[in-house]
PDB file of C-alpha atoms in Angstrom:
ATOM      1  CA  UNK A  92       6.980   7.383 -94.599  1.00  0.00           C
ATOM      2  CA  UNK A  93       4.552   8.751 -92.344  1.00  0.00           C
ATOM      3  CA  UNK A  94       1.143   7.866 -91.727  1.00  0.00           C
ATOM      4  CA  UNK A  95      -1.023   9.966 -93.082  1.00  0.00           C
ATOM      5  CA  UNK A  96       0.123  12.442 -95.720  1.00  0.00           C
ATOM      6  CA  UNK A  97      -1.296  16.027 -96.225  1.00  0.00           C
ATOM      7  CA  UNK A  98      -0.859  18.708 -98.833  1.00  0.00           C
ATOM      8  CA  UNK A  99      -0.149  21.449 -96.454  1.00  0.00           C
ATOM      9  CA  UNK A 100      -1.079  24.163 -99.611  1.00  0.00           C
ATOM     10  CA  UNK A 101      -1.656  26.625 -99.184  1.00  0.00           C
ATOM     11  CA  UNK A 102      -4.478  26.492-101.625  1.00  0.00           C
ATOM     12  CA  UNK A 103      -6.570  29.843-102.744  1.00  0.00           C
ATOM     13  CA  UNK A 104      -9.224  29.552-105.022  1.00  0.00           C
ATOM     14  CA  UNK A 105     -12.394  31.564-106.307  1.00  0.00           C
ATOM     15  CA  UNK A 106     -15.815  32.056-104.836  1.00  0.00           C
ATOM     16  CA  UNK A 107     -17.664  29.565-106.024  1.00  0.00           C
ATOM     17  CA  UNK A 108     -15.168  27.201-106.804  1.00  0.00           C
ATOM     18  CA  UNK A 109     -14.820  23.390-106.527  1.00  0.00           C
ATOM     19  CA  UNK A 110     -12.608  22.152-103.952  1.00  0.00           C
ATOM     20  CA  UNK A 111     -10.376  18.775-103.748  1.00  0.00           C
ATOM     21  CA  UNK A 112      -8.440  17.816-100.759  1.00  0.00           C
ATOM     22  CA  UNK A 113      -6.519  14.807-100.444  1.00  0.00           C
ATOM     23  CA  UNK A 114      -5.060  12.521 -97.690  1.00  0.00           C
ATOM     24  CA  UNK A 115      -2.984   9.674 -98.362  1.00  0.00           C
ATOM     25  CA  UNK A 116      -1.992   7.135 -96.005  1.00  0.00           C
ATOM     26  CA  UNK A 117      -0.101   3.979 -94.947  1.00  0.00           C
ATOM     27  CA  UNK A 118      -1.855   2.108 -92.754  1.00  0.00           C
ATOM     28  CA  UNK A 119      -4.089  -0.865 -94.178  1.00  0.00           C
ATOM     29  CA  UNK A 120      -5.925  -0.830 -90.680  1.00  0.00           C
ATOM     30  CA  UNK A 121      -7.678   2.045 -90.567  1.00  0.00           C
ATOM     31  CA  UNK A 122     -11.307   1.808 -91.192  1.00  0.00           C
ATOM     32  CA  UNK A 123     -12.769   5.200 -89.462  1.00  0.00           C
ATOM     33  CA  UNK A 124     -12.014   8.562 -91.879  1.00  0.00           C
ATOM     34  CA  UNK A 125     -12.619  11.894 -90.370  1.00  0.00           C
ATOM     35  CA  UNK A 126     -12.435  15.482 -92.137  1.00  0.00           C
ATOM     36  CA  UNK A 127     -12.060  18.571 -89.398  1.00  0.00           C
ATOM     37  CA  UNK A 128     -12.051  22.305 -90.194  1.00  0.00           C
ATOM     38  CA  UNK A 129     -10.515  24.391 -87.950  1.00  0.00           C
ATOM     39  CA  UNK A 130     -10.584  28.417 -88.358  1.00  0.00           C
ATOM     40  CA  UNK A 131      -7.615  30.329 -87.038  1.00  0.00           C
ATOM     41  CA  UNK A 132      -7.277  30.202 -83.333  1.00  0.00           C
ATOM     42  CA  UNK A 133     -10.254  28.073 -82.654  1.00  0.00           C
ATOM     43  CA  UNK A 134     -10.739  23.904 -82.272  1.00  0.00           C
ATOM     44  CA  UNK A 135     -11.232  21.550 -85.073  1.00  0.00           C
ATOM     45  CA  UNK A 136     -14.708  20.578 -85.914  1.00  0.00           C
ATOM     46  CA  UNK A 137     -16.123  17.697 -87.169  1.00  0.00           C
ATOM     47  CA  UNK A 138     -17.242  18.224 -90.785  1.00  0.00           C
ATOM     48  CA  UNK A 139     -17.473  14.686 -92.081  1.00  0.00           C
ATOM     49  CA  UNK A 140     -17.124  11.282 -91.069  1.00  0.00           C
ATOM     50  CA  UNK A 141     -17.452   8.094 -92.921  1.00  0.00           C
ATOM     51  CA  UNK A 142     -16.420   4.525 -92.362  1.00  0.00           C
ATOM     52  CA  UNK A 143     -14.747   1.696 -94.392  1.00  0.00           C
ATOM     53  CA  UNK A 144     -14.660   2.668 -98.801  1.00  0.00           C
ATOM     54  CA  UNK A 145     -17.426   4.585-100.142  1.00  0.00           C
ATOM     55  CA  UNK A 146     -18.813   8.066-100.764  1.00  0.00           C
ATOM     56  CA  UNK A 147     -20.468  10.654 -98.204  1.00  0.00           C
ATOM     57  CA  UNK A 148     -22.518  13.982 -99.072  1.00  0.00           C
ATOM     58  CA  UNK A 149     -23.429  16.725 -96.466  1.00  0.00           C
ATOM     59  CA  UNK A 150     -24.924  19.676 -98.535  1.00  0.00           C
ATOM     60  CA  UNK A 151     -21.687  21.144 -99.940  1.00  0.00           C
ATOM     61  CA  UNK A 152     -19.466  18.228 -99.039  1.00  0.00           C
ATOM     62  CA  UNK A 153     -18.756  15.314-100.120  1.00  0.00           C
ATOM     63  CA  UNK A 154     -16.331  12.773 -98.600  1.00  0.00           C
ATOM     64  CA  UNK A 155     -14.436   9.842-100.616  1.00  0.00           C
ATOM     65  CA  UNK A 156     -12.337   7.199 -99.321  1.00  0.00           C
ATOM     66  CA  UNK A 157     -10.827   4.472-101.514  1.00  0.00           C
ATOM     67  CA  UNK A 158      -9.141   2.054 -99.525  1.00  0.00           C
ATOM     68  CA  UNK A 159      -7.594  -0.282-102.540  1.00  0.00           C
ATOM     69  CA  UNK A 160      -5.472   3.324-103.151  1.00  0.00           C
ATOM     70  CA  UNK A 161      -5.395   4.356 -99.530  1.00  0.00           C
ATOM     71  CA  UNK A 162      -6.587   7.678-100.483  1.00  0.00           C
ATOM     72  CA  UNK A 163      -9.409   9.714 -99.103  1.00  0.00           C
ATOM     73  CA  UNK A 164     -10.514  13.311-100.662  1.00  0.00           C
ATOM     74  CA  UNK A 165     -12.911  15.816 -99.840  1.00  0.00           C
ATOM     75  CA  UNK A 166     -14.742  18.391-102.195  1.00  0.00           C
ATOM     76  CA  UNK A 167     -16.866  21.285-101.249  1.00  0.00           C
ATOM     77  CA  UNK A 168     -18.812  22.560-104.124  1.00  0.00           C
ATOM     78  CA  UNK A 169     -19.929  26.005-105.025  1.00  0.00           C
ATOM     79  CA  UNK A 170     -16.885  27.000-102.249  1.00  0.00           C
ATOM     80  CA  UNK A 171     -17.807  30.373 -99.974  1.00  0.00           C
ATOM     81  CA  UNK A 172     -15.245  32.885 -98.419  1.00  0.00           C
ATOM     82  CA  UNK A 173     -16.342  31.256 -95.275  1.00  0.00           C
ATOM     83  CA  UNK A 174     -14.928  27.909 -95.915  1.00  0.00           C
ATOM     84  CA  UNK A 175     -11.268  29.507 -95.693  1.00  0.00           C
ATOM     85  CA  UNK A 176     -10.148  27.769 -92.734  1.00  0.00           C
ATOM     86  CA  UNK A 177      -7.417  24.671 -92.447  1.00  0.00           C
ATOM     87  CA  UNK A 178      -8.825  21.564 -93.055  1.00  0.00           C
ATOM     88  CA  UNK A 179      -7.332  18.327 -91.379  1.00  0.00           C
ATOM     89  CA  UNK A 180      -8.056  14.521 -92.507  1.00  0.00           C
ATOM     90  CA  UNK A 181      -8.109  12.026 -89.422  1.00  0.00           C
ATOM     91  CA  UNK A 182      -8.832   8.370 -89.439  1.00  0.00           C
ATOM     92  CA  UNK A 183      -8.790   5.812 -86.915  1.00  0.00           C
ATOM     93  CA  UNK A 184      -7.700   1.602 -86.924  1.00  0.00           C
ATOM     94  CA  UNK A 185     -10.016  -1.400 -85.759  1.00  0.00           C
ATOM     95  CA  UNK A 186      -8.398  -1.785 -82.458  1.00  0.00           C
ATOM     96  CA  UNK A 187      -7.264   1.325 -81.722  1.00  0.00           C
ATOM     97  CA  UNK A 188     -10.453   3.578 -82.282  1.00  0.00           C
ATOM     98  CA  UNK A 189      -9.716   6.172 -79.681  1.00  0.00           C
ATOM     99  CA  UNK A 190      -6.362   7.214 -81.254  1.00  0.00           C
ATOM    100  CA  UNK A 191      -7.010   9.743 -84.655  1.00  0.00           C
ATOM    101  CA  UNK A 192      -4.127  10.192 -86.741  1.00  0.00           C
ATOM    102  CA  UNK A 193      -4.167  13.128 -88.256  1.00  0.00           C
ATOM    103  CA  UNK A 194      -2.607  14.983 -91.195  1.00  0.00           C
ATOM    104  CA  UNK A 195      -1.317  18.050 -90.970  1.00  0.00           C
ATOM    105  CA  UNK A 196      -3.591  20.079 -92.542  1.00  0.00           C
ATOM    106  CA  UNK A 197      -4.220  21.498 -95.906  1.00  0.00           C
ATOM    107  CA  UNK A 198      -4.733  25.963 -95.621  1.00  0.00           C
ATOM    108  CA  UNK A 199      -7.710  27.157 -97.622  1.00  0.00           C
ATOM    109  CA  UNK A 200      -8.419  30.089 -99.007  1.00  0.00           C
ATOM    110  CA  UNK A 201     -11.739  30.995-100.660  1.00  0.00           C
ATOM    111  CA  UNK A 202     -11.410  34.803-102.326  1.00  0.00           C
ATOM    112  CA  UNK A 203     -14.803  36.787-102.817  1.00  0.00           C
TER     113      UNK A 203
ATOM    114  CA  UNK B 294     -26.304  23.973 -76.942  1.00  0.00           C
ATOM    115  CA  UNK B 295     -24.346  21.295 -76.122  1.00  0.00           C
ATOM    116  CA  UNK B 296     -20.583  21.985 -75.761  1.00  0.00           C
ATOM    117  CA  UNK B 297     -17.104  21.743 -74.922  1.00  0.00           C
ATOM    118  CA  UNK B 298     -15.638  24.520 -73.202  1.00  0.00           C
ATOM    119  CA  UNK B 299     -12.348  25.917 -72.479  1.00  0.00           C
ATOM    120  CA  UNK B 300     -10.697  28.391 -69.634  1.00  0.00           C
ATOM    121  CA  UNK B 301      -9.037  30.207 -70.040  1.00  0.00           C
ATOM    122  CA  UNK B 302      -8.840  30.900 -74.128  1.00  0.00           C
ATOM    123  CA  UNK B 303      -5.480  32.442 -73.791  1.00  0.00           C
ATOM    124  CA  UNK B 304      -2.503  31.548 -71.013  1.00  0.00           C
ATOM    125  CA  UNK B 305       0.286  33.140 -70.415  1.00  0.00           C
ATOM    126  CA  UNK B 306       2.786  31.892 -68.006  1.00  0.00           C
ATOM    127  CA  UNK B 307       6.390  32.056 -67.233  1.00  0.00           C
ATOM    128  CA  UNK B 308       9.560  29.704 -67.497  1.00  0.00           C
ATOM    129  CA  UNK B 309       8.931  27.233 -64.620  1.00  0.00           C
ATOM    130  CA  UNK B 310       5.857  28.499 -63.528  1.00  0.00           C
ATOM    131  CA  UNK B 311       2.973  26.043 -62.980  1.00  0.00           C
ATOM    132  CA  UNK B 312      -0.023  25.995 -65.157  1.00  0.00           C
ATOM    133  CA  UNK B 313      -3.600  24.966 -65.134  1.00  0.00           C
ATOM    134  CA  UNK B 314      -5.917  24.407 -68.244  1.00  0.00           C
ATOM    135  CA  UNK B 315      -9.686  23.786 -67.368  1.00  0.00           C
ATOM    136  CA  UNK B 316     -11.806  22.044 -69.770  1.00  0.00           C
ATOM    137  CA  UNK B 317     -15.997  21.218 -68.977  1.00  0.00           C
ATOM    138  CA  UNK B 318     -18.304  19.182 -71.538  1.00  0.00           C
ATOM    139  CA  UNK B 319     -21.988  19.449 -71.536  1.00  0.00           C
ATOM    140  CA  UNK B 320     -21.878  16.170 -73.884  1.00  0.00           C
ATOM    141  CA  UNK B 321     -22.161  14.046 -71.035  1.00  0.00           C
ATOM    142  CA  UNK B 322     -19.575  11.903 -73.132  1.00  0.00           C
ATOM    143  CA  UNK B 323     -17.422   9.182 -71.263  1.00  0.00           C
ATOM    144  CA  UNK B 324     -14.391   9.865 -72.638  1.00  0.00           C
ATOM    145  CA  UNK B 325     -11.900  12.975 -72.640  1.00  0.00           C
ATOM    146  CA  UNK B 326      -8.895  13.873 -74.527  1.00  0.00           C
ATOM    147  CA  UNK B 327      -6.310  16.172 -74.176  1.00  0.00           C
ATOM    148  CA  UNK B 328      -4.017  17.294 -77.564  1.00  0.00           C
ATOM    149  CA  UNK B 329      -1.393  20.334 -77.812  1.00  0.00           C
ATOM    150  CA  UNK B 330      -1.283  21.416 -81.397  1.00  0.00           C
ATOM    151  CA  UNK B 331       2.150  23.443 -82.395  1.00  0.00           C
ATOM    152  CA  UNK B 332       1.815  25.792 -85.010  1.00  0.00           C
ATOM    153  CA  UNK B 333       0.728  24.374 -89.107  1.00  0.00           C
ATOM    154  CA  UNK B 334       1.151  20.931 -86.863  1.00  0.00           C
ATOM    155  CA  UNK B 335      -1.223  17.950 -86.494  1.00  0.00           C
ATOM    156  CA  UNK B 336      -2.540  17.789 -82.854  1.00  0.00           C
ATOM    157  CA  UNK B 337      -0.494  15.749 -80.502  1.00  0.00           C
ATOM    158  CA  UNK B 338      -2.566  13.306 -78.607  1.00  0.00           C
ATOM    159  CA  UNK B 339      -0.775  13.323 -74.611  1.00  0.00           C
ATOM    160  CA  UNK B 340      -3.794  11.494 -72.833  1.00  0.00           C
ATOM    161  CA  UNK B 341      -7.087  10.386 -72.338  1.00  0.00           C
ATOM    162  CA  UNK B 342      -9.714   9.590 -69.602  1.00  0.00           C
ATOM    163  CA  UNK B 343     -12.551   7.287 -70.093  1.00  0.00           C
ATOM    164  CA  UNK B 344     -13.962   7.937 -67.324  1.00  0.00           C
ATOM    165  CA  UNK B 345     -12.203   7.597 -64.366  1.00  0.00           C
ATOM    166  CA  UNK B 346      -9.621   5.362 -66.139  1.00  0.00           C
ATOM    167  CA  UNK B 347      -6.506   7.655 -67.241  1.00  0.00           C
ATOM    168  CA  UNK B 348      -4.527   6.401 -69.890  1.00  0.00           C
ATOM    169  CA  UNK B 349      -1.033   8.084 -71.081  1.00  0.00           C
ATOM    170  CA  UNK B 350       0.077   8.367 -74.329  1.00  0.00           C
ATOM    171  CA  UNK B 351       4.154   7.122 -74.359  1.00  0.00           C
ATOM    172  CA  UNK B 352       5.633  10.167 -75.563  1.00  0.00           C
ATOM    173  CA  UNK B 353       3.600  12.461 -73.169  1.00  0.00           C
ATOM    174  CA  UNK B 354       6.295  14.380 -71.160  1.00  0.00           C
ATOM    175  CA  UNK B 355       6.058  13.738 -67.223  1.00  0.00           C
ATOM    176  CA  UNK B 356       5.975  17.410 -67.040  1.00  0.00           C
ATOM    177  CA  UNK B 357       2.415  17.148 -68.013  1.00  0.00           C
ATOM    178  CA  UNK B 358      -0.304  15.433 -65.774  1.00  0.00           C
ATOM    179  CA  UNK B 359      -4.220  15.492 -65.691  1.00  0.00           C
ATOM    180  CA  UNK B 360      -7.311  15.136 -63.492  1.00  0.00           C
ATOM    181  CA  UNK B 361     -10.966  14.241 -63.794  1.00  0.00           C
ATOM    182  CA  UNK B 362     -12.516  15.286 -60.823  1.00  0.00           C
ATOM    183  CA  UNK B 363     -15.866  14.538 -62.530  1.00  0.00           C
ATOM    184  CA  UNK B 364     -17.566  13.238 -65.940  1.00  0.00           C
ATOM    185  CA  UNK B 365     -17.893  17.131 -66.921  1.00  0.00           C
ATOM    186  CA  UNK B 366     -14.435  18.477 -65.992  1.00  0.00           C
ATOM    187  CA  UNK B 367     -10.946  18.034 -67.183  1.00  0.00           C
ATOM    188  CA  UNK B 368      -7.819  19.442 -66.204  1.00  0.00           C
ATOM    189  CA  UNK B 369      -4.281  19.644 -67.511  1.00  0.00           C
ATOM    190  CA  UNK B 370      -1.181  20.494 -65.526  1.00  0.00           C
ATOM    191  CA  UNK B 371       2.090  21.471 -66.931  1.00  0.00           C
ATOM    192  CA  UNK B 372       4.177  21.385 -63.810  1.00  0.00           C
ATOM    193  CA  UNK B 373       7.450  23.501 -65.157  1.00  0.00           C
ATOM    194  CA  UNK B 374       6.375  24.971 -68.532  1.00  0.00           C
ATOM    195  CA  UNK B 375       9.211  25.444 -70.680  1.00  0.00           C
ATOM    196  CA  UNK B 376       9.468  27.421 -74.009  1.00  0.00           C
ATOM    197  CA  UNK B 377       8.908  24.481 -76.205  1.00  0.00           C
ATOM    198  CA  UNK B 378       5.663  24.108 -74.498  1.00  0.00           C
ATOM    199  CA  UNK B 379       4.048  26.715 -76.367  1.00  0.00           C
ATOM    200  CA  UNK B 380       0.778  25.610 -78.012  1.00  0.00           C
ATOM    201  CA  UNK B 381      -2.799  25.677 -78.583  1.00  0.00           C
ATOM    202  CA  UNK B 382      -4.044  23.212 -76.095  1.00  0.00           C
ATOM    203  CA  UNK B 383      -7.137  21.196 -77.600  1.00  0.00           C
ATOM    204  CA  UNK B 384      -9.669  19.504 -74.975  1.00  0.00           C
ATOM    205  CA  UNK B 385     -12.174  16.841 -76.881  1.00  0.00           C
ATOM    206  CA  UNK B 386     -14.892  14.388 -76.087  1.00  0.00           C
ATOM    207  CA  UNK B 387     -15.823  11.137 -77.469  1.00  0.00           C
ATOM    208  CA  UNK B 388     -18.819   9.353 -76.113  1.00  0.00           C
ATOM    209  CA  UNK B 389     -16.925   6.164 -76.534  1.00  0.00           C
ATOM    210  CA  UNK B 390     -13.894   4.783 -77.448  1.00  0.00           C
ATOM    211  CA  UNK B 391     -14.966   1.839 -79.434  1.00  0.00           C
ATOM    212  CA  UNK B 392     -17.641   2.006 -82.302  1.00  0.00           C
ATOM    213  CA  UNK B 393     -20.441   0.213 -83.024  1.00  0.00           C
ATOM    214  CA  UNK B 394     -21.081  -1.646 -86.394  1.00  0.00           C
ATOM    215  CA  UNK B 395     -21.986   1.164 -88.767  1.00  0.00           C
ATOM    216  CA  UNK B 396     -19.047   3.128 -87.070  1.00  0.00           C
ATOM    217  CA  UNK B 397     -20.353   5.534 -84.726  1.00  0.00           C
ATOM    218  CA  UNK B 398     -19.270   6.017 -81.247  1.00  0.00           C
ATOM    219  CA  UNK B 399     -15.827   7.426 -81.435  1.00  0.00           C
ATOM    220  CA  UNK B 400     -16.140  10.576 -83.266  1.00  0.00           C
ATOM    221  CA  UNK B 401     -14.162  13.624 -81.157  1.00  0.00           C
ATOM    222  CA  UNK B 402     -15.700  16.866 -80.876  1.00  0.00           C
ATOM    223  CA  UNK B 403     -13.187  19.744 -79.878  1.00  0.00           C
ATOM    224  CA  UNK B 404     -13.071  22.757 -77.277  1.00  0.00           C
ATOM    225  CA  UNK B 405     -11.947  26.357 -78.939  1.00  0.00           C
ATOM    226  CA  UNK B 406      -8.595  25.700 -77.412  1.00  0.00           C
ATOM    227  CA  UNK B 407      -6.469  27.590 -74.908  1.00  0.00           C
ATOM    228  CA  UNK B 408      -3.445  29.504 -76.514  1.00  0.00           C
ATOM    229  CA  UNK B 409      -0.486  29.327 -73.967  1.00  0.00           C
ATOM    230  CA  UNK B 410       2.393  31.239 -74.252  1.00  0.00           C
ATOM    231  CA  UNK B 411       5.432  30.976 -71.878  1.00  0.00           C
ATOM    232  CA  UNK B 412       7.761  33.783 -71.379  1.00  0.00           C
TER     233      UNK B 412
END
């Protein structure tokens, strides 16, 4: 099993739209949970980033992580053509902070 | 702004032929990273510097090899590319490696990437 576990998608959905992506992973230890979005042919950037169980809103996005399931999600509300991008989950252990593990990377696609 | 920055955006190199990726950070952060991401692929992390300290990751090929001349610049060598070296190389910073209490400290922040291609 690996460690973290990404629905690659792809996923297309309507302007305006609410989106749900989901990580799931296997490691009790980690503590730190990251969300990157990364356009075609450019770096990852830090949307969100939240520690331990809990929820996280930034405008638009909101971050969940639910560490009894080992399952974090993010949703963007009231989705824009400009969100289409890949997004990738991350998250880090006590211990071993430097090192993110990432997921592969869910493909979205918002359609005007 | 501050920022990290790659040269060049796109490589291209041939079999064997020695390669240099540049990365710079206006961040002032202490630590920097260096990932190669393979296409629909999670990056790869091969090493890190915090500071002057390098530290390998135990996969990372010996073909590969970096320096930090100084807290702004990073480098990455890939002594004898090969084909299966192909890949966006991703420079980040961190400011630390540990985190504080409420979890701060650690979080990456990436460079556009430089897209090398090896005939």
């Amino acid at each position: 099993q690996k460690e973290v576990e990404q629905d690659p998608g792809p996923l297309s959905v309507p302007e305006g739209a609410i989106v749900s992506l989901n990580c799931t992973y296997s490691n009790s230890a980690f503590q730190y949970f990251m969300w990157y979005r990364q356009y075609s042919r450019k770096g990852p950037e830090l949307l969100m980033y939240t520690y331990s169980s809990g929820n996280k809103e930034d405008g638009r996005f909101t971050a969940q992580v639910d560490k009894s399931s080992k399952y974090i999600s993010l949703f963007i509300r009231d989705s824009q053509p400009s969100d289409s991008a890949t997004y990738l989950c991350a998250m880090t252990a006590i211990g071993s902070n430097y090192k993110l593990t990432f997921g592969k990377g869910t493909l979205l696609t918002v359609n005007p | 702004d501050a920022m990290v920055i790659q040269n060049p955006r796109y490589q291209v190199t041939q079999f064997g032929k020695p390669v240099t990726l540049s990365c710079s950070q206006t961040l002032n952060h202490n630590v920097m990273y260096w990932y190669q991401q393979k296409s629909s692929q999670a990056p790869k992390l091969l090493f890190h510097y915090y500071d002057k300290d390098f530290n390998n990751e135990a996969d990372t090929p010996d073909n590969f090899q970096s320096r930090r001349p100084n807290t702004s610049f990073c480098f990455l060598d890939i002594r004898s590319p090969g084909l299966g070296d192909a890949a966006m190389y991703l420079c980040a910073t961190s400011r630390e490696t540990g985190t504080s209490r409420s979890g701060r400290g650690n979080e990456q922040f990436f460079g556009p990437g430089t897209r090398l291609t090896v005939l």
